XYZ file of C-alpha atoms in Angstrom:
91
model
C -49.515 -28.436 -51.683
C -52.169 -26.135 -49.671
C -54.326 -23.092 -50.875
C -55.642 -21.149 -48.437
C -58.732 -18.790 -48.894
C -58.176 -16.593 -45.508
C -61.760 -14.565 -46.308
C -62.117 -11.283 -43.617
C -65.336 -9.206 -42.625
C -63.757 -6.026 -40.549
C -66.270 -3.760 -37.879
C -67.528 -0.855 -38.616
C -64.014 1.934 -38.945
C -61.674 -0.789 -38.391
C -61.648 -2.167 -42.593
C -58.244 0.671 -42.937
C -56.319 -1.079 -39.926
C -57.177 -4.642 -41.489
C -55.402 -3.695 -44.527
C -52.899 -2.351 -43.859
C -52.044 -5.419 -41.489
C -52.753 -7.986 -44.758
C -50.633 -5.551 -46.573
C -47.782 -5.631 -43.846
C -48.419 -9.540 -43.703
C -48.188 -10.664 -47.520
C -45.545 -8.728 -47.947
C -42.820 -9.722 -45.936
C -44.053 -13.719 -45.709
C -43.134 -12.673 -49.929
C -39.917 -14.281 -48.314
C -40.748 -17.244 -46.537
C -39.626 -21.237 -47.603
C -42.243 -23.046 -49.785
C -44.738 -19.945 -50.458
C -45.540 -19.938 -53.793
C -48.124 -17.643 -53.877
C -49.427 -14.607 -51.605
C -51.347 -12.112 -52.022
C -54.401 -10.078 -50.368
C -57.732 -8.472 -53.113
C -60.486 -5.945 -52.382
C -63.683 -6.754 -52.559
C -65.477 -5.078 -55.627
C -68.248 -4.862 -53.821
C -68.816 -4.121 -50.289
C -66.404 -2.159 -48.877
C -65.796 -4.004 -45.897
C -64.220 -7.565 -46.476
C -60.768 -8.574 -48.414
C -59.443 -11.996 -48.792
C -55.665 -13.164 -48.320
C -55.079 -16.179 -50.816
C -52.499 -17.926 -49.793
C -50.238 -21.371 -51.460
C -47.731 -23.260 -49.729
C -46.148 -25.975 -50.811
C -46.559 -28.388 -47.988
C -48.182 -28.210 -44.499
C -44.378 -28.251 -42.754
C -44.431 -24.775 -44.620
C -47.361 -23.444 -42.874
C -46.227 -24.627 -39.947
C -43.472 -22.823 -40.312
C -44.814 -19.314 -41.551
C -47.932 -19.967 -38.600
C -44.714 -19.289 -36.042
C -42.785 -15.980 -37.534
C -44.241 -13.609 -34.908
C -45.003 -11.174 -38.648
C -47.985 -14.649 -38.385
C -48.142 -13.333 -35.244
C -48.469 -9.762 -34.695
C -50.666 -9.408 -38.391
C -52.873 -11.309 -37.675
C -53.669 -10.771 -33.842
C -54.591 -6.691 -35.476
C -56.393 -8.378 -38.425
C -58.731 -10.701 -35.964
C -58.314 -7.199 -33.379
C -60.364 -5.110 -36.519
C -63.237 -8.069 -37.725
C -64.199 -11.416 -38.482
C -62.089 -14.362 -40.173
C -62.912 -17.356 -42.532
C -60.314 -20.037 -43.098
C -61.354 -22.199 -45.927
C -58.075 -25.136 -46.826
C -58.083 -26.784 -50.179
C -55.291 -29.754 -51.156
C -54.183 -28.938 -54.474
């Protein structure tokens, strides 16, 4: 099993656009095969930061997710709105 924590910090004025893309991606990803958990968490102390927390059954399931059109579209929007940092762990 794999866990990914995707931390995001928005450029000024871009937080809402990025968050909307992250929420849309989360809703679509809930149906992907091999997804154990996938959610977005907003920071309680910083108004420009959120995190997408993902758990996948396998590398194969994660790779299939990353190849979907919704992943490419939504992550493209998120990346254009700020900076992402990815932490990946094997459980």
